[in-house]
Structures are given as C-alpha cells and as structure tokens.
mmCIF file of C-alpha atoms in Angstrom:
data_model
loop_
_atom_site.group_PDB
_atom_site.id
_atom_site.type_symbol
_atom_site.label_atom_id
_atom_site.label_comp_id
_atom_site.label_asym_id
_atom_site.label_seq_id
_atom_site.Cartn_x
_atom_site.Cartn_y
_atom_site.Cartn_z
ATOM 1 C CA UNK A 1385 27.092 96.912 106.094
ATOM 2 C CA UNK A 1386 27.630 100.661 105.740
ATOM 3 C CA UNK A 1387 23.875 101.165 105.996
ATOM 4 C CA UNK A 1388 24.196 99.778 109.538
ATOM 5 C CA UNK A 1389 27.280 101.930 110.192
ATOM 6 C CA UNK A 1390 25.322 105.034 109.153
ATOM 7 C CA UNK A 1391 22.646 104.020 111.613
ATOM 8 C CA UNK A 1392 25.090 103.435 114.489
ATOM 9 C CA UNK A 1393 24.593 99.634 114.557
ATOM 10 C CA UNK A 1394 28.049 98.666 113.252
ATOM 11 C CA UNK A 1395 31.477 100.296 112.830
ATOM 12 C CA UNK A 1396 33.536 100.807 109.712
ATOM 13 C CA UNK A 1397 36.117 98.480 111.264
ATOM 14 C CA UNK A 1398 33.516 95.694 111.257
ATOM 15 C CA UNK A 1399 33.236 95.954 107.460
ATOM 16 C CA UNK A 1400 36.839 95.293 106.507
ATOM 17 C CA UNK A 1401 39.642 92.759 106.662
ATOM 18 C CA UNK A 1402 43.194 92.952 105.249
ATOM 19 C CA UNK A 1403 43.272 91.836 101.610
ATOM 20 C CA UNK A 1404 46.036 89.362 102.406
ATOM 21 C CA UNK A 1405 43.663 87.482 104.740
ATOM 22 C CA UNK A 1406 40.907 86.916 102.185
ATOM 23 C CA UNK A 1407 42.765 86.246 98.953
ATOM 24 C CA UNK A 1408 43.019 82.617 97.790
ATOM 25 C CA UNK A 1409 46.307 81.160 98.975
ATOM 26 C CA UNK A 1410 47.440 80.284 95.445
ATOM 27 C CA UNK A 1411 46.591 83.695 93.967
ATOM 28 C CA UNK A 1412 49.383 86.008 92.834
ATOM 29 C CA UNK A 1413 48.581 89.451 94.206
ATOM 30 C CA UNK A 1414 49.677 92.229 91.864
ATOM 31 C CA UNK A 1415 49.606 95.343 94.031
ATOM 32 C CA UNK A 1416 48.687 97.785 91.280
ATOM 33 C CA UNK A 1417 45.552 99.126 89.608
ATOM 34 C CA UNK A 1418 44.313 98.517 86.062
ATOM 35 C CA UNK A 1419 44.807 101.391 83.630
ATOM 36 C CA UNK A 1420 43.385 99.826 80.466
ATOM 37 C CA UNK A 1421 42.452 96.645 78.653
ATOM 38 C CA UNK A 1422 43.687 95.444 75.283
ATOM 39 C CA UNK A 1423 41.480 92.416 74.586
ATOM 40 C CA UNK A 1424 42.740 91.983 71.026
ATOM 41 C CA UNK A 1425 46.216 91.474 72.497
ATOM 42 C CA UNK A 1426 45.070 89.552 75.611
ATOM 43 C CA UNK A 1427 46.752 92.211 77.715
ATOM 44 C CA UNK A 1428 45.903 94.287 80.797
ATOM 45 C CA UNK A 1429 47.906 97.512 81.269
ATOM 46 C CA UNK A 1430 48.626 98.578 84.839
ATOM 47 C CA UNK A 1431 49.035 102.069 86.250
ATOM 48 C CA UNK A 1432 52.753 101.455 86.716
ATOM 49 C CA UNK A 1433 53.104 100.924 82.947
ATOM 50 C CA UNK A 1434 53.520 97.179 83.247
ATOM 51 C CA UNK A 1435 51.574 94.911 80.878
ATOM 52 C CA UNK A 1436 50.100 91.604 82.092
ATOM 53 C CA UNK A 1437 49.302 88.909 79.562
ATOM 54 C CA UNK A 1438 46.359 86.540 80.094
ATOM 55 C CA UNK A 1439 44.748 83.518 78.558
ATOM 56 C CA UNK A 1440 41.444 84.089 80.308
ATOM 57 C CA UNK A 1441 40.148 87.229 81.963
ATOM 58 C CA UNK A 1442 37.429 87.955 84.554
ATOM 59 C CA UNK A 1443 36.635 91.637 84.902
ATOM 60 C CA UNK A 1444 35.231 92.463 88.362
ATOM 61 C CA UNK A 1445 36.106 96.118 88.892
ATOM 62 C CA UNK A 1446 32.875 97.237 90.529
ATOM 63 C CA UNK A 1447 31.393 100.684 90.005
ATOM 64 C CA UNK A 1448 32.844 104.161 90.369
ATOM 65 C CA UNK A 1449 31.445 106.748 92.812
ATOM 66 C CA UNK A 1450 31.194 110.203 91.211
ATOM 67 C CA UNK A 1451 30.470 112.651 93.990
ATOM 68 C CA UNK A 1452 32.121 115.448 91.988
ATOM 69 C CA UNK A 1453 29.295 115.365 89.454
ATOM 70 C CA UNK A 1454 27.226 117.237 92.071
ATOM 71 C CA UNK A 1455 28.219 120.871 92.426
ATOM 72 C CA UNK A 1456 29.466 121.619 95.941
ATOM 73 C CA UNK A 1457 30.787 118.077 96.527
ATOM 74 C CA UNK A 1458 32.881 116.703 98.064
ATOM 75 C CA UNK A 1459 33.507 119.972 99.920
ATOM 76 C CA UNK A 1460 30.068 119.945 101.554
ATOM 77 C CA UNK A 1461 31.022 116.802 103.484
ATOM 78 C CA UNK A 1462 33.292 119.007 105.569
ATOM 79 C CA UNK A 1463 30.224 120.848 106.872
ATOM 80 C CA UNK A 1464 27.619 119.777 109.441
ATOM 81 C CA UNK A 1465 24.625 117.695 108.480
ATOM 82 C CA UNK A 1466 25.948 116.116 105.251
ATOM 83 C CA UNK A 1467 26.805 112.414 105.012
ATOM 84 C CA UNK A 1468 26.822 109.430 102.697
ATOM 85 C CA UNK A 1469 26.743 105.722 103.459
ATOM 86 C CA UNK A 1470 28.471 104.947 100.174
ATOM 87 C CA UNK A 1471 31.971 105.813 101.300
ATOM 88 C CA UNK A 1472 34.120 105.015 104.335
ATOM 89 C CA UNK A 1473 35.166 108.685 104.260
ATOM 90 C CA UNK A 1474 31.639 109.927 104.854
ATOM 91 C CA UNK A 1475 29.584 107.124 106.412
ATOM 92 C CA UNK A 1476 30.445 108.142 109.991
ATOM 93 C CA UNK A 1477 29.161 111.609 109.162
ATOM 94 C CA UNK A 1478 25.738 110.116 108.482
ATOM 95 C CA UNK A 1479 25.338 108.894 112.058
ATOM 96 C CA UNK A 1480 26.867 112.100 113.433
ATOM 97 C CA UNK A 1481 24.318 114.108 111.438
ATOM 98 C CA UNK A 1482 21.578 111.917 112.875
ATOM 99 C CA UNK A 1483 22.779 112.412 116.432
ATOM 100 C CA UNK A 1484 23.061 116.173 115.916
ATOM 101 C CA UNK A 1485 19.590 116.505 114.336
ATOM 102 C CA UNK A 1486 17.207 118.713 116.353
ATOM 103 C CA UNK A 1487 14.643 119.947 113.828
ATOM 104 C CA UNK A 1488 14.096 120.801 110.168
ATOM 105 C CA UNK A 1489 14.323 118.893 106.920
ATOM 106 C CA UNK A 1490 16.078 115.528 106.615
ATOM 107 C CA UNK A 1491 16.583 114.765 102.928
ATOM 108 C CA UNK A 1492 17.670 111.486 101.371
ATOM 109 C CA UNK A 1493 18.610 111.363 97.678
ATOM 110 C CA UNK A 1494 18.811 108.897 94.777
ATOM 111 C CA UNK A 1495 20.836 109.884 91.663
ATOM 112 C CA UNK A 1496 19.991 109.729 87.974
ATOM 113 C CA UNK A 1497 22.407 106.887 87.222
ATOM 114 C CA UNK A 1498 22.648 103.131 87.867
ATOM 115 C CA UNK A 1499 23.772 102.570 91.472
ATOM 116 C CA UNK A 1500 24.992 99.709 93.590
ATOM 117 C CA UNK A 1501 22.517 98.507 96.232
ATOM 118 C CA UNK A 1502 19.556 100.532 94.993
ATOM 119 C CA UNK A 1503 17.703 100.033 98.279
ATOM 120 C CA UNK A 1504 20.375 101.674 100.394
ATOM 121 C CA UNK A 1505 19.301 105.294 99.739
ATOM 122 C CA UNK A 1506 15.990 104.626 101.476
ATOM 123 C CA UNK A 1507 17.195 102.119 104.090
ATOM 124 C CA UNK A 1508 19.014 104.899 105.952
ATOM 125 C CA UNK A 1509 15.874 107.015 105.731
ATOM 126 C CA UNK A 1510 13.782 104.441 107.621
ATOM 127 C CA UNK A 1511 16.556 104.035 110.203
ATOM 128 C CA UNK A 1512 16.669 107.835 110.614
ATOM 129 C CA UNK A 1513 12.898 107.940 111.057
ATOM 130 C CA UNK A 1514 13.023 105.410 113.910
ATOM 131 C CA UNK A 1515 16.044 107.050 115.497
ATOM 132 C CA UNK A 1516 14.275 110.418 115.543
ATOM 133 C CA UNK A 1517 11.181 108.878 117.076
ATOM 134 C CA UNK A 1518 13.217 107.223 119.843
ATOM 135 C CA UNK A 1519 14.943 110.533 120.618
ATOM 136 C CA UNK A 1520 11.817 112.679 120.605
ATOM 137 C CA UNK A 1521 12.537 114.847 117.583
ATOM 138 C CA UNK A 1522 10.459 113.161 114.879
ATOM 139 C CA UNK A 1523 7.579 115.646 115.283
ATOM 140 C CA UNK A 1524 10.041 118.451 114.515
ATOM 141 C CA UNK A 1525 11.384 116.705 111.377
ATOM 142 C CA UNK A 1526 10.249 116.710 107.781
ATOM 143 C CA UNK A 1527 11.668 113.638 106.075
ATOM 144 C CA UNK A 1528 11.983 113.706 102.283
ATOM 145 C CA UNK A 1529 13.029 110.988 99.841
ATOM 146 C CA UNK A 1530 14.022 112.889 96.698
ATOM 147 C CA UNK A 1531 14.635 110.313 93.997
ATOM 148 C CA UNK A 1532 15.500 110.611 90.321
ATOM 149 C CA UNK A 1533 13.415 107.529 89.659
ATOM 150 C CA UNK A 1534 9.761 107.490 88.648
ATOM 151 C CA UNK A 1535 8.959 104.853 91.253
ATOM 152 C CA UNK A 1536 9.803 104.138 94.890
ATOM 153 C CA UNK A 1537 11.180 100.684 93.952
ATOM 154 C CA UNK A 1538 11.604 98.839 90.674
ATOM 155 C CA UNK A 1539 9.505 95.749 91.549
ATOM 156 C CA UNK A 1540 5.793 96.415 92.102
ATOM 157 C CA UNK A 1541 5.282 93.918 94.937
ATOM 158 C CA UNK A 1542 7.900 95.559 97.085
ATOM 159 C CA UNK A 1543 7.139 99.093 95.894
ATOM 160 C CA UNK A 1544 3.539 98.637 97.088
ATOM 161 C CA UNK A 1545 4.762 97.544 100.520
ATOM 162 C CA UNK A 1546 7.225 100.435 100.757
ATOM 163 C CA UNK A 1547 4.535 103.010 99.778
ATOM 164 C CA UNK A 1548 2.488 101.819 102.739
ATOM 165 C CA UNK A 1549 5.490 102.221 105.029
ATOM 166 C CA UNK A 1550 6.280 105.793 103.911
ATOM 167 C CA UNK A 1551 2.653 106.782 104.217
ATOM 168 C CA UNK A 1552 2.368 105.326 107.739
ATOM 169 C CA UNK A 1553 5.527 107.137 108.791
ATOM 170 C CA UNK A 1554 4.568 110.407 107.116
ATOM 171 C CA UNK A 1555 7.608 110.461 104.839
ATOM 172 C CA UNK A 1556 7.360 112.667 101.759
ATOM 173 C CA UNK A 1557 8.451 111.017 98.508
ATOM 174 C CA UNK A 1558 9.346 113.276 95.592
ATOM 175 C CA UNK A 1559 9.882 111.362 92.357
ATOM 176 C CA UNK A 1560 11.917 112.675 89.370
ATOM 177 C CA UNK A 1561 14.090 114.856 91.642
ATOM 178 C CA UNK A 1562 17.827 114.772 90.821
ATOM 179 C CA UNK A 1563 20.305 116.405 93.223
ATOM 180 C CA UNK A 1564 22.550 118.739 91.220
ATOM 181 C CA UNK A 1565 24.022 121.080 93.839
ATOM 182 C CA UNK A 1566 24.684 121.381 97.568
ATOM 183 C CA UNK A 1567 25.114 124.863 99.105
ATOM 184 C CA UNK A 1568 26.545 124.195 102.564
ATOM 185 C CA UNK A 1569 26.820 127.901 103.456
ATOM 186 C CA UNK A 1570 23.059 128.270 103.328
ATOM 187 C CA UNK A 1571 22.332 124.573 103.954
ATOM 188 C CA UNK A 1572 20.381 124.208 100.747
ATOM 189 C CA UNK A 1573 20.106 121.323 98.271
ATOM 190 C CA UNK A 1574 19.160 122.037 94.670
ATOM 191 C CA UNK A 1575 17.253 119.441 92.628
ATOM 192 C CA UNK A 1576 16.581 119.276 88.884
ATOM 193 C CA UNK A 1577 12.975 118.266 88.135
ATOM 194 C CA UNK A 1578 13.431 115.545 85.532
ATOM 195 C CA UNK A 1579 9.886 115.840 84.248
ATOM 196 C CA UNK A 1580 10.593 119.592 83.724
ATOM 197 C CA UNK A 1581 14.382 119.547 83.009
ATOM 198 C CA UNK A 1582 14.649 123.306 82.709
ATOM 199 C CA UNK A 1583 13.357 123.760 86.253
ATOM 200 C CA UNK A 1584 15.028 123.266 89.652
ATOM 201 C CA UNK A 1585 13.730 123.246 93.234
ATOM 202 C CA UNK A 1586 15.685 124.172 96.294
ATOM 203 C CA UNK A 1587 15.221 122.612 99.732
ATOM 204 C CA UNK A 1588 16.642 123.719 103.057
ATOM 205 C CA UNK A 1589 18.227 120.885 104.986
ATOM 206 C CA UNK A 1590 19.300 120.116 108.539
ATOM 207 C CA UNK A 1591 20.420 116.640 107.483
ATOM 208 C CA UNK A 1592 21.297 115.553 103.970
ATOM 209 C CA UNK A 1593 22.165 111.968 103.007
ATOM 210 C CA UNK A 1594 23.658 111.788 99.513
ATOM 211 C CA UNK A 1595 23.751 108.801 97.221
ATOM 212 C CA UNK A 1596 26.296 109.827 94.607
ATOM 213 C CA UNK A 1597 25.988 109.412 90.860
ATOM 214 C CA UNK A 1598 27.914 106.305 89.748
ATOM 215 C CA UNK A 1599 29.421 105.033 86.558
ATOM 216 C CA UNK A 1600 31.756 102.435 85.067
ATOM 217 C CA UNK A 1601 35.410 102.509 86.126
ATOM 218 C CA UNK A 1602 37.570 104.601 83.797
ATOM 219 C CA UNK A 1603 39.639 101.560 82.789
ATOM 220 C CA UNK A 1604 36.521 99.869 81.483
ATOM 221 C CA UNK A 1605 34.802 102.938 80.001
ATOM 222 C CA UNK A 1606 37.951 103.941 78.087
ATOM 223 C CA UNK A 1607 38.515 100.446 76.665
ATOM 224 C CA UNK A 1608 36.070 100.602 73.758
ATOM 225 C CA UNK A 1609 36.668 97.029 72.683
ATOM 226 C CA UNK A 1610 35.614 95.808 76.127
ATOM 227 C CA UNK A 1611 32.611 97.944 76.948
ATOM 228 C CA UNK A 1612 29.114 98.448 75.671
ATOM 229 C CA UNK A 1613 27.726 101.811 74.633
ATOM 230 C CA UNK A 1614 26.817 102.381 78.309
ATOM 231 C CA UNK A 1615 30.492 102.137 79.299
ATOM 232 C CA UNK A 1616 30.030 98.886 81.239
ATOM 233 C CA UNK A 1617 31.590 95.527 80.316
ATOM 234 C CA UNK A 1618 29.553 94.067 77.511
ATOM 235 C CA UNK A 1619 28.538 90.518 78.497
ATOM 236 C CA UNK A 1620 25.846 88.028 77.583
ATOM 237 C CA UNK A 1621 23.095 88.383 80.165
ATOM 238 C CA UNK A 1622 22.751 84.628 80.611
ATOM 239 C CA UNK A 1623 26.340 83.302 80.424
ATOM 240 C CA UNK A 1624 28.368 86.336 81.570
ATOM 241 C CA UNK A 1625 30.742 85.725 78.691
ATOM 242 C CA UNK A 1626 31.877 88.784 76.749
ATOM 243 C CA UNK A 1627 29.867 89.357 73.585
ATOM 244 C CA UNK A 1628 32.953 89.652 71.348
ATOM 245 C CA UNK A 1629 35.848 87.956 73.150
ATOM 246 C CA UNK A 1630 35.147 84.366 74.195
ATOM 247 C CA UNK A 1631 38.055 84.237 76.715
ATOM 248 C CA UNK A 1632 36.688 87.211 78.702
ATOM 249 C CA UNK A 1633 33.959 87.155 81.332
ATOM 250 C CA UNK A 1634 32.517 89.864 83.521
ATOM 251 C CA UNK A 1635 30.766 89.805 86.910
ATOM 252 C CA UNK A 1636 29.038 92.248 89.174
ATOM 253 C CA UNK A 1637 28.656 96.008 89.135
ATOM 254 C CA UNK A 1638 31.077 96.713 86.264
ATOM 255 C CA UNK A 1639 28.939 94.771 83.757
ATOM 256 C CA UNK A 1640 25.927 95.791 81.684
ATOM 257 C CA UNK A 1641 23.773 92.975 83.126
ATOM 258 C CA UNK A 1642 20.216 94.416 83.366
ATOM 259 C CA UNK A 1643 19.678 93.588 87.014
ATOM 260 C CA UNK A 1644 20.094 95.402 90.288
ATOM 261 C CA UNK A 1645 23.777 95.711 91.284
ATOM 262 C CA UNK A 1646 24.061 93.863 94.620
ATOM 263 C CA UNK A 1647 26.338 91.386 96.405
ATOM 264 C CA UNK A 1648 23.503 88.883 96.228
ATOM 265 C CA UNK A 1649 23.484 89.197 92.436
ATOM 266 C CA UNK A 1650 27.252 88.596 92.360
ATOM 267 C CA UNK A 1651 26.894 85.473 94.517
ATOM 268 C CA UNK A 1652 24.340 84.066 92.073
ATOM 269 C CA UNK A 1653 26.499 85.026 89.098
ATOM 270 C CA UNK A 1654 29.622 83.407 90.526
ATOM 271 C CA UNK A 1655 28.791 79.763 89.828
ATOM 272 C CA UNK A 1656 27.294 80.602 86.428
ATOM 273 C CA UNK A 1657 30.536 82.316 85.457
ATOM 274 C CA UNK A 1658 32.629 79.419 86.878
ATOM 275 C CA UNK A 1659 30.706 76.750 84.957
ATOM 276 C CA UNK A 1660 30.703 78.629 81.666
ATOM 277 C CA UNK A 1661 34.342 79.678 81.925
ATOM 278 C CA UNK A 1662 35.349 76.102 82.755
ATOM 279 C CA UNK A 1663 33.631 74.925 79.557
ATOM 280 C CA UNK A 1664 35.598 77.453 77.522
ATOM 281 C CA UNK A 1665 38.854 76.467 79.167
ATOM 282 C CA UNK A 1666 38.217 72.753 78.584
ATOM 283 C CA UNK A 1667 37.024 73.473 75.045
ATOM 284 C CA UNK A 1668 33.678 71.811 75.728
ATOM 285 C CA UNK A 1669 30.325 72.736 74.324
ATOM 286 C CA UNK A 1670 28.508 75.597 75.951
ATOM 287 C CA UNK A 1671 27.399 75.032 79.560
ATOM 288 C CA UNK A 1672 23.670 74.848 80.222
ATOM 289 C CA UNK A 1673 24.085 77.120 83.236
ATOM 290 C CA UNK A 1674 22.241 80.380 82.685
ATOM 291 C CA UNK A 1675 21.883 83.389 84.969
ATOM 292 C CA UNK A 1676 18.253 84.404 85.513
ATOM 293 C CA UNK A 1677 19.049 87.881 86.850
ATOM 294 C CA UNK A 1678 18.535 86.907 90.509
ATOM 295 C CA UNK A 1679 19.277 89.727 92.863
ATOM 296 C CA UNK A 1680 18.264 90.625 96.381
ATOM 297 C CA UNK A 1681 17.894 93.752 98.455
ATOM 298 C CA UNK A 1682 17.336 93.468 102.209
ATOM 299 C CA UNK A 1683 15.379 96.707 102.650
ATOM 300 C CA UNK A 1684 16.112 97.580 106.255
ATOM 301 C CA UNK A 1685 13.114 99.573 107.543
ATOM 302 C CA UNK A 1686 14.413 100.438 111.042
ATOM 303 C CA UNK A 1687 16.423 98.993 113.923
ATOM 304 C CA UNK A 1688 14.708 95.655 113.975
ATOM 305 C CA UNK A 1689 12.771 95.031 110.751
ATOM 306 C CA UNK A 1690 13.443 94.401 107.097
ATOM 307 C CA UNK A 1691 11.642 93.753 103.794
ATOM 308 C CA UNK A 1692 13.595 91.072 101.966
ATOM 309 C CA UNK A 1693 13.232 91.755 98.240
ATOM 310 C CA UNK A 1694 14.390 89.025 95.849
ATOM 311 C CA UNK A 1695 13.609 89.050 92.143
ATOM 312 C CA UNK A 1696 14.834 88.173 88.608
ATOM 313 C CA UNK A 1697 15.464 89.997 85.341
ATOM 314 C CA UNK A 1698 11.779 90.409 84.662
ATOM 315 C CA UNK A 1699 10.929 91.784 88.096
ATOM 316 C CA UNK A 1700 9.342 88.543 89.182
ATOM 317 C CA UNK A 1701 9.763 87.804 92.908
ATOM 318 C CA UNK A 1702 12.179 84.913 93.582
ATOM 319 C CA UNK A 1703 11.628 84.621 97.292
ATOM 320 C CA UNK A 1704 13.673 82.118 99.315
ATOM 321 C CA UNK A 1705 11.142 81.605 102.074
ATOM 322 C CA UNK A 1706 7.575 80.308 101.658
ATOM 323 C CA UNK A 1707 6.133 83.495 103.208
ATOM 324 C CA UNK A 1708 5.321 86.960 101.892
ATOM 325 C CA UNK A 1709 8.742 88.673 102.054
ATOM 326 C CA UNK A 1710 7.194 92.052 101.241
ATOM 327 C CA UNK A 1711 6.099 92.202 104.870
ATOM 328 C CA UNK A 1712 8.477 93.699 107.426
ATOM 329 C CA UNK A 1713 10.284 90.865 109.236
ATOM 330 C CA UNK A 1714 12.519 90.618 112.289
ATOM 331 C CA UNK A 1715 13.989 87.410 110.866
ATOM 332 C CA UNK A 1716 15.051 89.187 107.705
ATOM 333 C CA UNK A 1717 16.631 91.963 109.749
ATOM 334 C CA UNK A 1718 18.567 89.456 111.841
ATOM 335 C CA UNK A 1719 19.779 87.783 108.641
ATOM 336 C CA UNK A 1720 20.909 91.113 107.223
ATOM 337 C CA UNK A 1721 22.636 92.321 110.423
ATOM 338 C CA UNK A 1722 24.074 89.159 111.931
ATOM 339 C CA UNK A 1723 24.094 86.268 109.477
ATOM 340 C CA UNK A 1724 25.006 87.871 106.124
ATOM 341 C CA UNK A 1725 28.397 89.265 107.335
ATOM 342 C CA UNK A 1726 29.462 85.751 108.410
ATOM 343 C CA UNK A 1727 28.120 84.358 105.112
ATOM 344 C CA UNK A 1728 30.207 86.949 103.262
ATOM 345 C CA UNK A 1729 33.510 86.359 105.059
ATOM 346 C CA UNK A 1730 33.341 82.619 105.576
ATOM 347 C CA UNK A 1731 31.556 81.368 102.470
ATOM 348 C CA UNK A 1732 31.111 84.006 99.733
ATOM 349 C CA UNK A 1733 34.756 85.088 99.514
ATOM 350 C CA UNK A 1734 35.826 81.450 99.452
ATOM 351 C CA UNK A 1735 33.567 80.635 96.492
ATOM 352 C CA UNK A 1736 31.298 78.494 98.660
ATOM 353 C CA UNK A 1737 28.132 80.621 98.472
ATOM 354 C CA UNK A 1738 26.288 80.882 95.153
ATOM 355 C CA UNK A 1739 23.083 82.379 96.430
ATOM 356 C CA UNK A 1740 19.949 80.746 97.907
ATOM 357 C CA UNK A 1741 18.800 78.923 94.782
ATOM 358 C CA UNK A 1742 19.010 75.414 96.256
ATOM 359 C CA UNK A 1743 17.606 76.560 99.608
ATOM 360 C CA UNK A 1744 14.699 78.191 97.778
ATOM 361 C CA UNK A 1745 13.909 74.984 95.892
ATOM 362 C CA UNK A 1746 13.977 72.944 99.104
ATOM 363 C CA UNK A 1747 11.767 75.375 100.988
ATOM 364 C CA UNK A 1748 9.300 75.480 98.134
ATOM 365 C CA UNK A 1749 9.140 71.694 97.999
ATOM 366 C CA UNK A 1750 11.178 71.409 94.822
ATOM 367 C CA UNK A 1751 9.013 73.757 92.787
ATOM 368 C CA UNK A 1752 10.817 75.984 90.330
ATOM 369 C CA UNK A 1753 10.978 79.400 91.974
#
C-alpha cells in the first residue's frame, strides 16, 4: 500500500493495525525480537537474553532494509526532494517531493540486491509521470529509471508491455546503474555502472526516489546452521521445509526461494507450508503439496491503471483471469487499491487466503494454469 501512499492515494494510517488486533486469539505474543537461532538445540534466543524452546519452528522474519549501504543515507532524507516508499519514515516524503516538483530530473532507483516487491520501484515512477502531467510540469521533467538490473522486468511478457509504456511516456531507462551515493548539498546522485564497475555516472536530481539495498535479517544471516550461503533461510523450493532440519520451515522474504518476494507469493506459500508441516507433526509420509513459485506483482501504471503480473518459478505467466493481463487494466487497479487491502486484513491474516489458484482453475475452465 505504500506505493499508493507515495502517490497520495492512501495514508500511512490506512496501512496499519495494532498487532493485538490481528494476532490469532490463542497465540502467545512474546514482545521481544529474535537475536539468534540454535536449530541443533531447538532454541531461539531473544534480544533480552531469554531462550525459547520449540518443537517446530516457522521462520518468517521478512527482509532487512539497508539504506546505510548507500553513502549519504539516511541523512539525505532530511533534505528536499528525496523519498522512499519502502519505509513509513520516508514514504510521505515521496509525495511531498512530487508536490514540490517544478522542473528538472526525477530519478527512480533499483538496487543491486534482492528486494521485496520488485515492481514497486517503477510503480511510483508511473504515478509520478501522471501526476506531473496533471499538474502541467511533465514537459519540464526528465524522468529516469536507473536500475541495477539488466532488464526492465524479469518476465518477458510483462517486460515487453512495460517497455512500450516507458517509450510512450518518454521515460528514460538506464540499465546496470547502481545507486552508490547521494549528495544532498549539490542534489546529485552517483551511480556505479555495473557493466563498467570501475566507472560511475553522476546525475543532478530535483526528485529522487530510492529503493534501498536489502538483505537477510541479522538473526538469520548470523545463524549459519539455518541459512544458505546467501544468508537467507535455506529451504526446499517445493515444500518450504528446511534442507537440514526437518522440524523447521521458512516462508516469505527471509527465505532463499527463487521467486519474487511479494505478499502474493507468501499467500500461495502459506497452505503449502501448512500441509507439509502438518504431515511432519503427524509423522505421516510427505505431503504431495508443492509450491510452484507463484508470485504476483500488480504493476500500477498511474492513478487508474495497472498491469497484473502473475508468474511461476520459470517465469511462465500464471494469470488468474482469461484475458491478457499484460495490458493496462482499470479492473486490476481497482483490485490493487480497493480489494486487496480488505483481502489482506480479513482473509490473508486469518489464514483464509492461499492465493488465486482455485479461482484461476475455475476461470480457465479447469485447465491447469
């Protein structure tokens, strides 16, 4: 939802509820953070020094934002024109930067690390483009998408659609550009050219939206028995069970699952994890439930349209609706803005939403999609 907050369509308040209101009633809430894992001892160590024993463990710690890996951050957020939709501390600055924009370069970045919601760095760019057009300053703006990636999007079908959109809107895309420094005094952003690592290129900015580098939480990364070489929880890509400890499962952004890190992916993973963990707890043979890598990214392309990307591990589209979802759609935008928040609060957090798999099968007349 913070994409919509950064575009002035929602507020930060809309995106949150007290933890006590959304936890399962029978859950014991330990109000502390995890310091480390000791899987050989079936123990989790907390920041307070307390140790918690477990029989079964689900690791769901998300991903860590690492703004400080960029020189000049987070201090630059205290200056005009710099914002980020990835943090409640800085998301309101994005919309303020948009409202204050008069002319010059508007730059949107993508880091050289895995990220959560990989479409978000360009969603806000399309929103900014439409906002500038509505307020009569687009002809005075140069919009740049400077991404560390070698492609606009990881799935060709949707990448082709997005290339058409950026070309139509005269947005400049610079691939293999990694933001390494922000100089707020001179309003300059410095990028390393990844195809020429010894070289950098500096851009002046009037508006700068930063997607920070991200990495595994320290508690995971520092628990070598738990994590893979990448630092993320090492799980089987199909069952979500840990590769070495059968009583441990992982879900979501903290794992090394080779799919895009999104809430949609977590919804699809949830029932797979439940079924497989249930089999382990009941000492039954392995469940036949396997995760296919399903993930989704509603690529908002303005204030009323959206490209609804859905795909699996292999980059094959897994579209819910029997239409071409690579086309901009008002229905997809309405789903993103108005339906998905309700889906999240009322179904997803209650374990009642496991993704659109059944809906997809029904809409495709029972065909395997």
